[in-house]
Coordinates of C-alpha atoms and ligand atoms in Angstrom, one line a residue:
Chain A
X1 CA -1.9 -63.2 19.2
X2 CA -3.7 -60.7 21.5
X3 CA -4.0 -63.6 24.2
X4 CA -0.3 -64.1 23.9
X5 CA 0.5 -60.3 24.0
X6 CA -2.0 -60.5 27.0
X7 CA -0.4 -63.4 28.9
X8 CA 2.7 -62.0 27.8
X9 CA 2.2 -58.6 29.6
X10 CA 1.0 -60.6 32.5
X11 CA 4.4 -62.5 32.7
X12 CA 6.4 -59.3 32.6
X13 CA 4.4 -58.0 35.3
X14 CA 5.4 -61.0 37.7
X15 CA 9.0 -60.3 36.7
X16 CA 8.9 -56.7 37.5
X17 CA 6.6 -57.2 40.8
X18 CA 8.9 -59.9 41.9
X19 CA 12.4 -58.5 41.7
X20 CA 13.6 -61.1 44.4
X21 CA 13.4 -63.8 41.8
X22 CA 15.3 -61.7 39.1
X23 CA 18.0 -60.2 41.2
X24 CA 19.7 -63.4 42.0
X25 CA 19.9 -64.6 38.7
X26 CA 21.4 -61.5 37.6
X27 CA 23.6 -61.0 40.7
X28 CA 25.3 -64.2 39.8
X29 CA 26.5 -63.7 36.5
X30 CA 28.1 -60.2 37.5
X31 CA 29.6 -61.9 40.6
X32 CA 31.1 -64.6 38.6
X33 CA 32.6 -62.1 35.7
X34 CA 34.2 -59.9 38.6
X35 CA 35.7 -62.7 40.6
X36 CA 36.8 -64.9 37.9
X37 CA 38.8 -62.0 36.0
X38 CA 40.2 -61.1 39.7
X39 CA 41.5 -64.6 39.8
X40 CA 42.9 -65.4 36.5
X41 CA 43.7 -62.4 34.9
X42 CA 47.6 -62.6 35.9
X43 CA 47.4 -66.2 34.2
X44 CA 45.9 -64.8 31.0
X45 CA 47.4 -61.6 30.4
X46 CA 46.3 -59.4 27.4
X47 CA 49.2 -61.0 25.5
X48 CA 47.6 -64.0 25.7
X49 CA 47.0 -65.2 22.0
X50 CA 43.4 -66.1 22.2
X51 CA 42.3 -62.9 23.9
X52 CA 43.9 -60.9 20.8
X53 CA 45.1 -57.8 22.8
X54 CA 41.9 -57.7 25.3
X55 CA 41.6 -58.5 28.9
X56 CA 40.3 -61.7 30.1
X57 CA 37.0 -60.0 30.9
X58 CA 36.3 -60.1 27.1
X59 CA 36.8 -63.9 27.2
X60 CA 34.5 -64.5 30.1
X61 CA 31.5 -62.1 29.3
X62 CA 30.0 -64.4 26.9
X63 CA 29.8 -67.2 29.6
X64 CA 28.1 -64.7 32.1
X65 CA 25.8 -63.5 29.5
X66 CA 25.0 -67.6 29.5
X67 CA 24.3 -67.3 33.2
X68 CA 22.0 -64.2 33.3
X69 CA 19.8 -65.8 30.6
X70 CA 19.6 -69.2 31.2
X71 CA 17.3 -69.6 34.0
X72 CA 14.2 -71.7 35.0
X73 CA 11.9 -69.0 35.8
X74 CA 9.2 -69.6 33.4
X75 CA 9.0 -73.2 34.6
X76 CA 8.6 -72.0 38.0
X77 CA 5.9 -69.5 37.2
X78 CA 4.1 -72.3 35.4
X79 CA 4.4 -75.0 38.0
X80 CA 3.6 -72.2 40.7
X81 CA 0.3 -71.4 38.7
X82 CA -0.6 -75.4 38.3
X83 CA 0.0 -75.6 42.1
X84 CA -2.3 -72.5 42.7
X85 CA -5.0 -73.5 40.1
X86 CA -4.6 -70.5 38.0
X87 CA -3.4 -72.8 35.1
X88 CA -6.6 -74.7 35.3
X89 CA -8.5 -71.1 34.8
X90 CA -6.3 -70.6 31.7
X91 CA -6.9 -74.0 30.6
X92 CA -10.8 -73.7 30.8
X93 CA -10.5 -69.8 28.9
X94 CA -11.3 -70.3 25.1
X95 CA -7.6 -69.7 23.7
X96 CA -5.1 -71.7 22.2
X97 CA -3.0 -73.5 24.6
X98 CA 0.1 -72.4 23.0
X99 CA -0.8 -69.1 24.0
X100 CA 0.2 -70.0 27.4
X101 CA 3.7 -70.9 26.2
X102 CA 4.1 -68.1 24.0
X103 CA 3.1 -65.7 26.3
X104 CA 5.8 -67.0 28.6
X105 CA 8.5 -67.2 26.3
X106 CA 7.8 -63.2 25.0
X107 CA 8.1 -62.5 29.0
X108 CA 11.5 -64.3 28.7
X109 CA 12.9 -62.4 25.8
X110 CA 12.2 -58.9 27.5
X111 CA 13.7 -60.2 30.5
X112 CA 16.7 -61.9 28.6
X113 CA 17.3 -58.5 26.4
X114 CA 17.2 -56.2 30.1
X115 CA 19.4 -58.8 31.9
X116 CA 22.0 -59.5 29.0
X117 CA 22.3 -55.7 28.1
X118 CA 23.1 -55.1 32.1
X119 CA 25.7 -57.9 32.1
X120 CA 27.3 -56.3 28.8
X121 CA 27.4 -52.9 30.1
X122 CA 29.0 -54.5 33.4
X123 CA 31.7 -56.3 31.0
X124 CA 32.2 -53.1 29.2
X125 CA 32.6 -50.8 32.6
X126 CA 35.3 -53.9 33.6
X127 CA 37.3 -53.0 30.4
X128 CA 35.8 -55.5 27.6
X129 CA 35.8 -53.9 24.3
X130 CA 33.0 -55.1 21.7
X131 CA 35.3 -55.5 18.5
X132 CA 32.0 -55.4 16.6
X133 CA 30.7 -52.3 17.8
X134 CA 27.6 -50.8 18.7
X135 CA 25.9 -53.3 16.1
X136 CA 27.5 -56.2 17.2
X137 CA 26.8 -55.4 21.0
X138 CA 23.2 -55.2 19.9
X139 CA 23.6 -58.7 18.3
X140 CA 25.2 -60.1 21.3
X141 CA 22.0 -58.8 23.5
X142 CA 19.7 -60.3 21.1
X143 CA 21.5 -63.7 20.8
X144 CA 22.0 -64.1 24.3
X145 CA 18.0 -63.2 24.9
X146 CA 16.9 -65.7 22.3
X147 CA 19.1 -68.4 23.9
X148 CA 17.3 -67.9 27.1
X149 CA 13.9 -67.9 25.3
X150 CA 15.2 -71.2 23.8
X151 CA 16.5 -72.6 27.4
X152 CA 13.3 -71.7 29.2
X153 CA 11.9 -74.6 27.2
X154 CA 13.7 -77.0 29.7
X155 CA 12.2 -75.6 32.5
X156 CA 8.8 -75.3 31.2
X157 CA 8.9 -78.9 29.9
X158 CA 10.0 -80.1 33.6
X159 CA 7.1 -78.2 35.3
X160 CA 4.4 -79.2 32.7
X161 CA 5.6 -83.0 32.8
X162 CA 6.2 -83.5 36.8
X163 CA 3.7 -80.8 37.9
X164 CA 6.1 -80.4 41.0
X165 CA 7.8 -77.2 42.0
X166 CA 11.1 -79.1 43.5
X167 CA 11.7 -80.9 40.6
X168 CA 11.3 -77.6 38.6
X169 CA 13.5 -75.7 40.9
X170 CA 16.0 -78.6 40.4
X171 CA 16.1 -78.3 36.8
X172 CA 18.8 -75.9 37.0
X173 CA 20.9 -79.0 37.6
X174 CA 21.2 -79.1 34.0
X175 CA 22.7 -75.7 33.8
X176 CA 26.0 -77.2 35.3
X177 CA 26.9 -79.7 32.2
X178 CA 25.2 -77.3 29.9
X179 CA 27.5 -74.5 30.8
X180 CA 30.6 -75.8 32.1
X181 CA 31.3 -78.6 29.6
X182 CA 32.1 -75.8 27.2
X183 CA 35.2 -73.8 26.3
X184 CA 34.1 -71.6 29.2
X185 CA 37.6 -70.8 30.5
X186 CA 39.9 -71.6 27.6
X187 CA 39.3 -72.1 24.1
X188 CA 38.5 -75.6 22.7
X189 CA 42.3 -76.4 22.0
X190 CA 43.3 -75.9 25.2
X191 CA 40.9 -78.4 26.8
X192 CA 41.9 -81.8 27.8
X193 CA 40.9 -84.5 24.9
X194 CA 38.0 -85.7 27.1
X195 CA 36.5 -82.3 27.9
X196 CA 37.4 -81.1 24.4
X197 CA 34.9 -84.1 23.2
X198 CA 32.5 -83.2 25.8
X199 CA 32.5 -79.5 24.7
X200 CA 32.1 -80.2 21.0
X201 CA 29.1 -82.4 21.3
X202 CA 27.5 -79.5 23.8
X203 CA 25.6 -77.2 21.7
X204 CA 25.8 -74.4 24.2
X205 CA 29.9 -74.3 23.5
X206 CA 28.7 -72.7 20.0
X207 CA 26.8 -70.2 21.2
X208 CA 29.6 -69.3 23.5
X209 CA 32.0 -68.9 20.5
X210 CA 29.6 -67.0 18.8
X211 CA 29.0 -64.4 21.2
X212 CA 32.6 -64.4 21.9
X213 CA 33.8 -63.7 18.3
X214 CA 31.5 -60.5 18.6
X215 CA 33.6 -59.1 21.7
X216 CA 36.9 -60.3 20.4
X217 CA 36.9 -60.7 16.4
X218 CA 34.4 -58.5 15.3
X219 CA 32.3 -60.1 12.7
X220 CA 33.1 -63.8 12.0
X221 CA 30.1 -64.8 9.9
X222 CA 30.9 -68.6 10.4
X223 CA 30.8 -68.5 14.3
X224 CA 27.8 -66.1 14.2
X225 CA 26.0 -68.5 11.9
X226 CA 26.6 -71.8 13.7
X227 CA 25.4 -69.9 17.0
X228 CA 22.3 -68.7 15.6
X229 CA 21.9 -72.3 13.8
X230 CA 22.1 -73.8 17.5
X231 CA 19.7 -71.5 19.2
X232 CA 17.0 -71.9 16.7
X233 CA 17.6 -75.8 16.7
X234 CA 17.6 -75.8 20.1
X235 CA 14.6 -73.4 20.6
X236 CA 12.7 -75.1 17.9
X237 CA 13.2 -78.8 19.6
X238 CA 12.6 -77.6 23.3
X239 CA 9.4 -75.1 22.2
X240 CA 8.1 -77.7 20.1
X241 CA 8.2 -80.1 23.0
X242 CA 6.4 -77.9 25.2
X243 CA 3.9 -77.0 22.9
X244 CA 3.3 -81.0 22.6
X245 CA 3.3 -81.1 26.2
X246 CA 0.8 -78.6 26.8
X247 CA -1.5 -79.9 24.1
X248 CA -1.6 -83.2 25.6
X249 CA -1.8 -82.2 29.3
X250 CA -4.5 -84.0 30.8
X251 CA -5.8 -85.1 27.2
Chain B
X1 CA -23.2 -85.7 18.0
X2 CA -24.9 -83.1 20.1
X3 CA -27.9 -84.2 22.2
X4 CA -31.0 -81.7 21.9
X5 CA -34.6 -82.7 23.6
X6 CA -37.2 -81.0 21.6
X7 CA -39.3 -79.8 24.4
X8 CA -36.9 -78.0 26.6
X9 CA -33.3 -77.4 25.9
X10 CA -30.6 -79.3 28.0
X11 CA -27.8 -77.3 29.4
X12 CA -25.9 -80.6 30.6
X13 CA -26.2 -84.1 29.7
X14 CA -24.1 -86.9 30.9
X15 CA -24.4 -90.5 29.6
X16 CA -22.5 -92.9 31.5
X17 CA -19.8 -90.4 32.2
X18 CA -17.3 -92.5 34.2
X19 CA -13.6 -91.6 35.2
X20 CA -11.2 -94.2 36.4
X21 CA -7.6 -92.8 37.8
X22 CA -4.2 -94.4 37.5
X23 CA -4.2 -97.0 40.2
X24 CA -7.9 -97.9 39.3
X25 CA -9.3 -95.4 41.6
X26 CA -13.2 -95.2 40.0
X27 CA -13.8 -91.5 41.0
X28 CA -16.9 -91.5 38.9
X29 CA -19.0 -94.4 37.7
X30 CA -21.1 -94.1 34.7
X31 CA -23.4 -91.2 36.0
X32 CA -26.0 -89.9 33.8
X33 CA -27.3 -86.4 34.1
X34 CA -29.8 -84.3 32.5
X35 CA -29.9 -80.3 33.4
X36 CA -32.5 -78.1 31.6
X37 CA -31.5 -74.6 30.6
X38 CA -32.1 -72.1 33.3
X39 CA -31.9 -74.4 36.0
X40 CA -30.0 -74.0 39.6
X41 CA -28.5 -77.7 39.7
X42 CA -26.8 -78.7 42.7
X43 CA -24.6 -81.8 42.8
X44 CA -24.4 -82.9 46.7
X45 CA -22.4 -85.3 48.1
X46 CA -19.3 -85.7 50.7
X47 CA -15.6 -85.5 50.4
X48 CA -14.2 -87.7 47.3
X49 CA -17.9 -88.4 46.3
X50 CA -16.5 -87.6 42.7
X51 CA -18.0 -83.8 42.5
X52 CA -14.9 -82.4 41.2
X53 CA -13.9 -84.8 38.8
X54 CA -17.5 -84.6 37.4
X55 CA -17.0 -80.9 37.3
X56 CA -13.7 -81.1 35.6
X57 CA -14.9 -83.5 32.9
X58 CA -18.1 -81.2 31.9
X59 CA -15.5 -78.4 32.1
X60 CA -13.2 -80.1 29.4
X61 CA -10.3 -80.3 32.0
X62 CA -10.4 -83.9 32.1
X63 CA -11.3 -86.6 29.6
X64 CA -13.8 -89.1 30.6
X65 CA -12.5 -92.5 30.6
X66 CA -16.0 -93.7 29.0
X67 CA -19.3 -92.4 28.4
X68 CA -20.0 -88.9 27.1
X69 CA -21.4 -85.5 28.0
X70 CA -22.6 -82.5 26.1
X71 CA -23.0 -78.7 27.7
X72 CA -24.7 -76.1 25.9
X73 CA -25.5 -79.0 23.1
X74 CA -21.6 -79.4 22.4
X75 CA -19.5 -82.5 23.1
X76 CA -16.9 -81.8 25.9
X77 CA -14.6 -84.2 24.2
X78 CA -15.2 -83.4 20.5
X79 CA -16.0 -79.9 20.6
X80 CA -14.0 -78.6 23.4
X81 CA -13.2 -75.2 22.2
X82 CA -17.1 -74.4 21.8
X83 CA -17.8 -75.5 24.8
X84 CA -15.2 -73.1 26.5
X85 CA -16.7 -70.1 25.2
X86 CA -20.1 -71.3 26.6
X87 CA -19.4 -72.0 30.0
X88 CA -17.7 -69.8 32.8
X89 CA -15.9 -72.1 35.6
X90 CA -15.1 -71.4 39.2
X91 CA -13.1 -74.3 40.5
X92 CA -13.1 -75.4 44.2
X93 CA -9.3 -74.5 44.4
X94 CA -9.8 -70.9 43.6
X95 CA -7.3 -70.2 40.8
X96 CA -6.4 -66.5 41.8
X97 CA -3.4 -65.4 40.1
X98 CA -1.3 -63.6 43.3
X99 CA 0.9 -61.6 41.0
X100 CA -2.0 -59.3 40.1
X101 CA -4.7 -57.0 41.5
X102 CA -8.4 -58.0 41.2
X103 CA -8.7 -55.3 38.4
X104 CA -5.7 -56.9 36.0
X105 CA -6.9 -60.5 36.7
X106 CA -10.3 -59.2 35.5
X107 CA -9.2 -57.1 32.8
X108 CA -6.9 -60.0 31.3
X109 CA -9.9 -62.4 31.8
X110 CA -11.8 -60.4 29.8
X111 CA -8.9 -60.3 27.1
X112 CA -8.9 -63.9 27.2
X113 CA -12.7 -63.9 26.4
X114 CA -12.1 -61.5 23.2
X115 CA -13.1 -58.4 25.5
X116 CA -10.5 -56.0 25.1
X117 CA -9.8 -52.3 25.4
X118 CA -12.4 -50.1 26.8
X119 CA -15.1 -52.9 26.9
X120 CA -12.9 -54.9 28.6
X121 CA -12.1 -52.3 31.3
X122 CA -16.0 -51.3 31.9
X123 CA -16.8 -54.6 32.1
X124 CA -14.2 -55.2 34.7
X125 CA -15.1 -52.1 36.8
X126 CA -18.9 -53.3 36.8
X127 CA -18.0 -56.8 38.1
X128 CA -15.9 -55.4 40.6
X129 CA -18.8 -52.9 41.5
X130 CA -21.5 -55.9 41.5
X131 CA -19.4 -58.1 43.7
X132 CA -18.5 -55.4 46.0
X133 CA -14.7 -55.2 45.3
X134 CA -14.5 -52.1 44.1
X135 CA -12.6 -50.7 47.2
X136 CA -10.0 -53.7 46.9
X137 CA -10.0 -53.7 42.7
X138 CA -6.3 -52.1 42.9
X139 CA -4.8 -54.2 45.5
X140 CA -3.0 -57.4 44.6
X141 CA -5.4 -60.8 45.1
X142 CA -3.0 -62.4 47.6
X143 CA -4.2 -59.6 50.3
X144 CA -7.7 -60.8 49.8
X145 CA -9.9 -62.5 52.3
X146 CA -11.2 -65.8 51.6
X147 CA -14.8 -64.4 50.9
X148 CA -13.3 -61.8 48.8
X149 CA -11.2 -64.4 46.8
X150 CA -14.1 -66.4 46.4
X151 CA -16.0 -63.7 44.9
X152 CA -13.4 -62.6 42.5
X153 CA -12.9 -66.0 41.5
X154 CA -16.9 -66.0 40.7
X155 CA -16.5 -62.5 38.9
X156 CA -13.7 -64.0 36.7
X157 CA -16.1 -66.7 35.7
X158 CA -18.9 -64.2 34.4
X159 CA -16.8 -61.6 32.2
X160 CA -18.5 -63.0 29.1
X161 CA -22.0 -63.7 30.7
X162 CA -21.6 -67.5 30.1
X163 CA -24.8 -69.7 29.2
X164 CA -23.5 -72.5 31.7
X165 CA -21.9 -71.4 34.8
X166 CA -20.2 -74.4 36.9
X167 CA -19.4 -74.0 40.6
X168 CA -17.2 -76.1 42.3
X169 CA -18.0 -76.2 46.2
X170 CA -18.5 -72.0 46.0
X171 CA -19.2 -71.5 49.6
X172 CA -17.0 -74.4 51.2
X173 CA -14.7 -72.4 54.0
X174 CA -16.7 -69.2 53.8
X175 CA -18.2 -67.3 57.1
X176 CA -22.1 -67.4 57.1
X177 CA -22.2 -63.6 55.6
X178 CA -19.9 -64.3 52.4
X179 CA -22.2 -67.9 51.7
X180 CA -25.2 -65.6 51.8
X181 CA -23.5 -63.1 49.3
X182 CA -22.5 -65.9 47.2
X183 CA -26.1 -67.6 47.1
X184 CA -27.5 -64.1 46.2
X185 CA -25.3 -63.7 43.6
X186 CA -25.9 -67.4 42.2
X187 CA -29.7 -66.5 42.5
X188 CA -29.2 -63.2 40.4
X189 CA -27.2 -64.7 37.9
X190 CA -29.6 -67.3 37.1
X191 CA -32.2 -64.7 37.3
X192 CA -30.6 -63.6 34.1
X193 CA -30.8 -67.1 32.3
X194 CA -27.6 -68.7 33.2
X195 CA -27.9 -72.1 34.0
X196 CA -26.1 -73.2 37.2
X197 CA -24.2 -76.3 38.0
X198 CA -23.2 -76.0 41.7
X199 CA -21.7 -79.0 43.8
X200 CA -21.8 -78.7 47.5
X201 CA -21.4 -80.6 50.9
X202 CA -23.9 -78.5 52.5
X203 CA -27.7 -79.5 52.6
X204 CA -29.0 -76.3 53.3
X205 CA -27.2 -75.0 50.2
X206 CA -28.7 -77.7 48.0
X207 CA -32.0 -77.0 49.7
X208 CA -32.4 -73.4 49.7
X209 CA -30.9 -72.8 46.3
X210 CA -31.0 -75.5 44.1
X211 CA -34.2 -76.3 42.0
X212 CA -33.1 -79.8 41.4
X213 CA -30.5 -82.0 43.3
X214 CA -28.5 -85.1 42.5
X215 CA -26.8 -86.8 45.2
X216 CA -23.3 -88.4 44.5
X217 CA -21.5 -90.8 46.9
X218 CA -18.8 -93.1 45.9
X219 CA -18.9 -91.8 42.5
X220 CA -22.6 -92.7 41.7
X221 CA -25.9 -90.7 41.9
X222 CA -27.9 -92.3 44.6
X223 CA -31.0 -89.7 44.4
X224 CA -32.3 -87.2 42.1
X225 CA -35.1 -84.6 41.9
X226 CA -36.2 -81.6 43.6
X227 CA -35.7 -81.3 46.9
X228 CA -39.1 -81.2 47.9
X229 CA -39.9 -84.2 45.8
X230 CA -36.9 -86.1 47.4
X231 CA -38.0 -85.2 50.7
X232 CA -41.5 -86.2 50.1
X233 CA -40.3 -89.5 48.5
X234 CA -39.1 -90.7 52.2
X235 CA -42.9 -90.8 52.9
X236 CA -42.3 -90.4 56.5
X237 CA -41.5 -88.4 59.5
X238 CA -38.4 -88.6 61.9
X239 CA -38.8 -89.1 65.7
X240 CA -35.6 -88.4 67.4
X241 CA -35.4 -90.0 70.8
X242 CA -32.6 -88.7 72.9
X243 CA -31.7 -91.8 75.0
X244 CA -29.9 -89.9 78.2
X245 CA -27.6 -92.7 79.3
X246 CA -30.7 -95.4 78.2
X247 CA -29.3 -98.8 76.7
X248 CA -29.8 -98.3 73.1
X249 CA -30.6 -102.1 72.6
X250 CA -33.1 -102.4 75.3
X251 CA -34.8 -99.1 73.9
X252 CA -34.6 -100.8 70.5
X253 CA -36.5 -103.5 71.3
X254 CA -39.0 -101.9 73.6
X255 CA -40.0 -100.2 70.1
X256 CA -39.7 -103.2 67.8
X257 CA -43.4 -103.6 66.3
X258 CA -44.1 -99.9 66.9
X259 CA -47.2 -99.2 64.3
X260 CA -45.8 -97.5 61.1
X261 CA -42.1 -97.8 62.1
X262 CA -40.0 -98.4 59.0
X263 CA -36.6 -98.2 60.3
X264 CA -34.5 -97.4 63.4
X265 CA -31.0 -95.3 62.8
X266 CA -28.9 -95.5 65.9
X267 CA -27.1 -92.2 66.2
X268 CA -24.7 -91.0 68.7
X269 CA -26.8 -90.5 72.0
X270 CA -30.2 -90.9 70.4
X271 CA -32.6 -93.2 68.1
X272 CA -33.8 -91.8 64.9
X273 CA -37.2 -93.8 64.1
X274 CA -38.7 -93.4 60.7
X275 CA -42.4 -93.8 61.2
X276 CA -45.4 -93.0 58.8
X277 CA -47.0 -90.5 60.8
X278 CA -44.9 -88.9 63.9
X279 CA -47.0 -86.9 65.8
X280 CA -49.5 -89.9 66.4
X281 CA -46.6 -92.0 67.2
X282 CA -45.2 -90.3 70.3
X283 CA -48.0 -91.6 72.5
X284 CA -47.5 -95.0 71.6
X285 CA -43.6 -94.8 71.9
X286 CA -44.0 -93.1 75.4
X287 CA -46.3 -95.7 76.6
X288 CA -44.0 -98.8 75.2
X289 CA -41.0 -97.0 77.1
X290 CA -43.1 -96.7 80.2
X291 CA -44.0 -100.3 79.9
X292 CA -40.2 -101.5 79.9
X293 CA -39.3 -99.0 82.5
X294 CA -36.6 -96.9 79.9
X295 CA -36.3 -93.4 81.0
X296 CA -35.3 -91.5 78.0
X297 CA -34.7 -87.6 77.3
X298 CA -36.5 -85.3 75.1
X299 CA -38.6 -86.9 72.1
X300 CA -38.8 -84.6 69.0
X301 CA -40.5 -85.1 65.5
X302 CA -39.2 -83.7 62.4
X303 CA -40.3 -83.5 58.6
X304 CA -37.5 -85.6 56.5
X305 CA -34.9 -83.3 55.5
X306 CA -32.3 -83.7 52.7
X307 CA -30.1 -85.2 55.3
X308 CA -32.4 -87.9 55.9
X309 CA -32.5 -88.6 52.0
X310 CA -28.9 -88.9 52.1
X311 CA -28.9 -91.1 55.1
X312 CA -31.7 -93.4 53.4
X313 CA -29.6 -93.6 49.8
X314 CA -26.4 -94.4 51.5
X315 CA -26.6 -95.5 55.2
X316 CA -24.6 -92.6 56.4
X317 CA -25.0 -89.0 57.6
X318 CA -23.6 -86.2 55.7
X319 CA -23.5 -83.7 58.4
X320 CA -20.0 -83.8 60.2
X321 CA -18.2 -84.1 57.0
X322 CA -18.8 -80.1 57.2
X323 CA -17.0 -79.7 60.4
X324 CA -13.8 -81.6 59.5
X325 CA -13.7 -79.9 55.7
X326 CA -14.1 -76.3 57.5
X327 CA -11.1 -77.2 60.1
X328 CA -9.1 -78.1 57.1
X329 CA -9.6 -74.7 55.3
Ligands
LIG401 N1 -5.7 -86.9 39.8 C1 -6.3 -87.4 40.8 N2 -5.4 -88.8 40.8 C2 -6.0 -90.0 41.4 N3 -7.0 -89.7 42.1 C3 -8.3 -88.9 42.1 C4 -7.5 -87.6 41.4 N4 -8.4 -86.7 41.7 C5 -9.5 -87.5 42.4 N5 -9.2 -88.5 42.6 C6 -9.8 -89.4 43.6 O1 -11.3 -89.7 42.9 C7 -12.2 -89.8 44.3 C8 -13.1 -88.3 44.0 O2 -12.8 -87.2 44.1 P1 -13.4 -85.8 43.9 O3 -14.0 -85.9 42.5 O4 -12.2 -84.7 44.0 O5 -14.2 -85.7 44.9 P2 -15.0 -84.6 45.6 O6 -14.9 -83.4 44.6 O7 -16.4 -85.0 45.6 O8 -14.4 -84.4 46.9 C9 -11.5 -89.7 45.4 O9 -11.3 -90.8 46.1 C10 -10.3 -88.7 45.0 O10 -9.1 -89.2 46.2
LIG402 MG1 -14.1 -81.5 45.1

C-alpha cells in the first residue's frame, strides 16, 4: 500500500510538473463545449423535449467530461519510463508489480477529479444547471474521474504490450469510436438505426447517459446504476488485463 | 534449490545459464559462474558479448532460457522477490526519472525498499553527500551531467545497503575524472562487505578494480581468473616490432623459427611476437632482420596485459571497441 502511495505521489508530481501534457487534454473539451453550443443552440433550443427546459450545454456537458478524463497519460508515462530504463529500476525493486499500475491509476483519479471539476464548472458558467444539486455534481465528478481511471487501462495495456511510444500515442484513436459512436449529440432514439445499434453496443454510451441524467433529470437510479456498472466492468477488465500483462512482462 | 558451498559463501552462482532471444540470437550460451562473497568480480567483454543479458538474468529482469542461477543463495527464478531484496542494481542504461529531483528520486527509492519517513530522508541525504551530489540534490535529474547521473544511479542502487551489487558498464562514456570517482566508490562499497559484479569493456578497469575477471565473448566465457593469474598463464612476453613501411610478410618470414617464438600476430603497422623471454630475444630479432636487410622502426618489450589474454582467447583485440563505444554516447 505504501508503494502505491509513493508511486502515486510521483505520478501526480509528473502531472503537476508537466502542465504542457495536461493543458491540451483540458483545452479540447472546453473548446468543444463552447463551440458545439455556439453552433447548435439554435437547432436545439430549450424547448427541445430531450433538453427538459435546459440549454444544449447541459446535454453536451457529459460528453466534454468524457473528453477531459479519457486520456493515454498513464500509458505514455509508462512507455516513457520503459524507454528511459526507469521501468527496469522499478521492476528490480522489491515491490509488487501491481503497485506500478495502481500508482498510475491513483494519479489518474486525482487528475480526473481535477479535470472533470474544471469542465463541470465551465459548463455551469455557460448556463448548465445540475438538476441533482451539489451532491449530484460531486457524483458527476467522481463518476467521470472513475471512468478516466478505467479508460487509462487502454493506454497502459498498449504501452506494456508494444513498449513503443508511437503506438501508445496513437492509442488516442480508440477514443473516436468510443466517444462518437454514442448518443453524444442527440439521444438514442434520434440516431439513425445503424448508429443507434452501434451506440447501444458501445458501453461508453451508458456512462454518458448516466452523467447526463444527473445534469438534466436529477436522480435517476436506473441510469446512474448502469453507468456505475459499465465503469466498474470496464475498469475491472482493463485493470485486470494490465495487471496480468505487467506480471508476465519479460517472464 | 539454493546452492551453498560450505567453506566460502557463494554470492553468485550460475550453472549452464543460457538465454536465446527471439529470432534465435544466442546472447548467452551456457555460462558457469561462481563469485564468492566479498569479491569484486569483473565481467569483461566487447559490445554485444552478452554482459547485459547475463546481468539482467541475475537481477531477475529476464528469465533464463535454460540453466539456473543463484544470487545471495537464492534462486533467481524461484525466489525472485527475495533476490530483489538482497541486490542493488545500476543498469547500463541509466534509469533515472527525469521528472524528479535527485533527492526525491532517492527518497522514493528508499520508500520502495521500506525505508520511509525520517530514515528515508536521512539515508537519501547521506548518499547524496557521499556521492558529492548535495549541491545538485534539489535540481531535476534531467539537468545533471553524465557523471552526475551515473553517481545518482549508483546511489539509488545503494539505499538498502545490498548484499550484492550489480553494475553494468558503470563507467562507459564517463570522463576520466568521473571514472575515478566511480572506482573509488566501488572500492568503498566493497570494503564495507558488498559483493560487486561489474561488467566492463575496459581492460584497465578490470585489471585495477577486480579481484577476479571472466572474459566473455560471443556469449561464452573464454577465460577466468585473477588478472595476475590470467596474465601469468600467458607465459610469455610480447615484443612489438613497428614496421615503419617494411613488408609484413618478409618480416614475418625473417623471424620464423626464432627461438622461443610462440605466435606472431599482425597488427596495423606492427607485428606482435609472443616469445618466452622478451628481453633476450631482441638481439636475435635484430640480427635476423639485418641479415635479410629489413629496416623496421622501434622494437619494444611488454609484459602481457589483459588485452593479450583477450587476444589469446578470442583471436581479436578488445581495444578500439572503447573508442567506438564512447563516440556513440
Ligand atoms: N531483447 C533482445 N532481443 C534480441 N536480441 C537481443 C536482445 N538483447 C540483446 N540482444 C542481443 O544479444 C547479444 C548480447 O547483447 P548484450 O547482452 O546486450 O551484450 P553486451 O551487454 O555485452 O553489450 C547481442 O547480439 C544483442 O544484439
Ligand atoms: Mg551491455
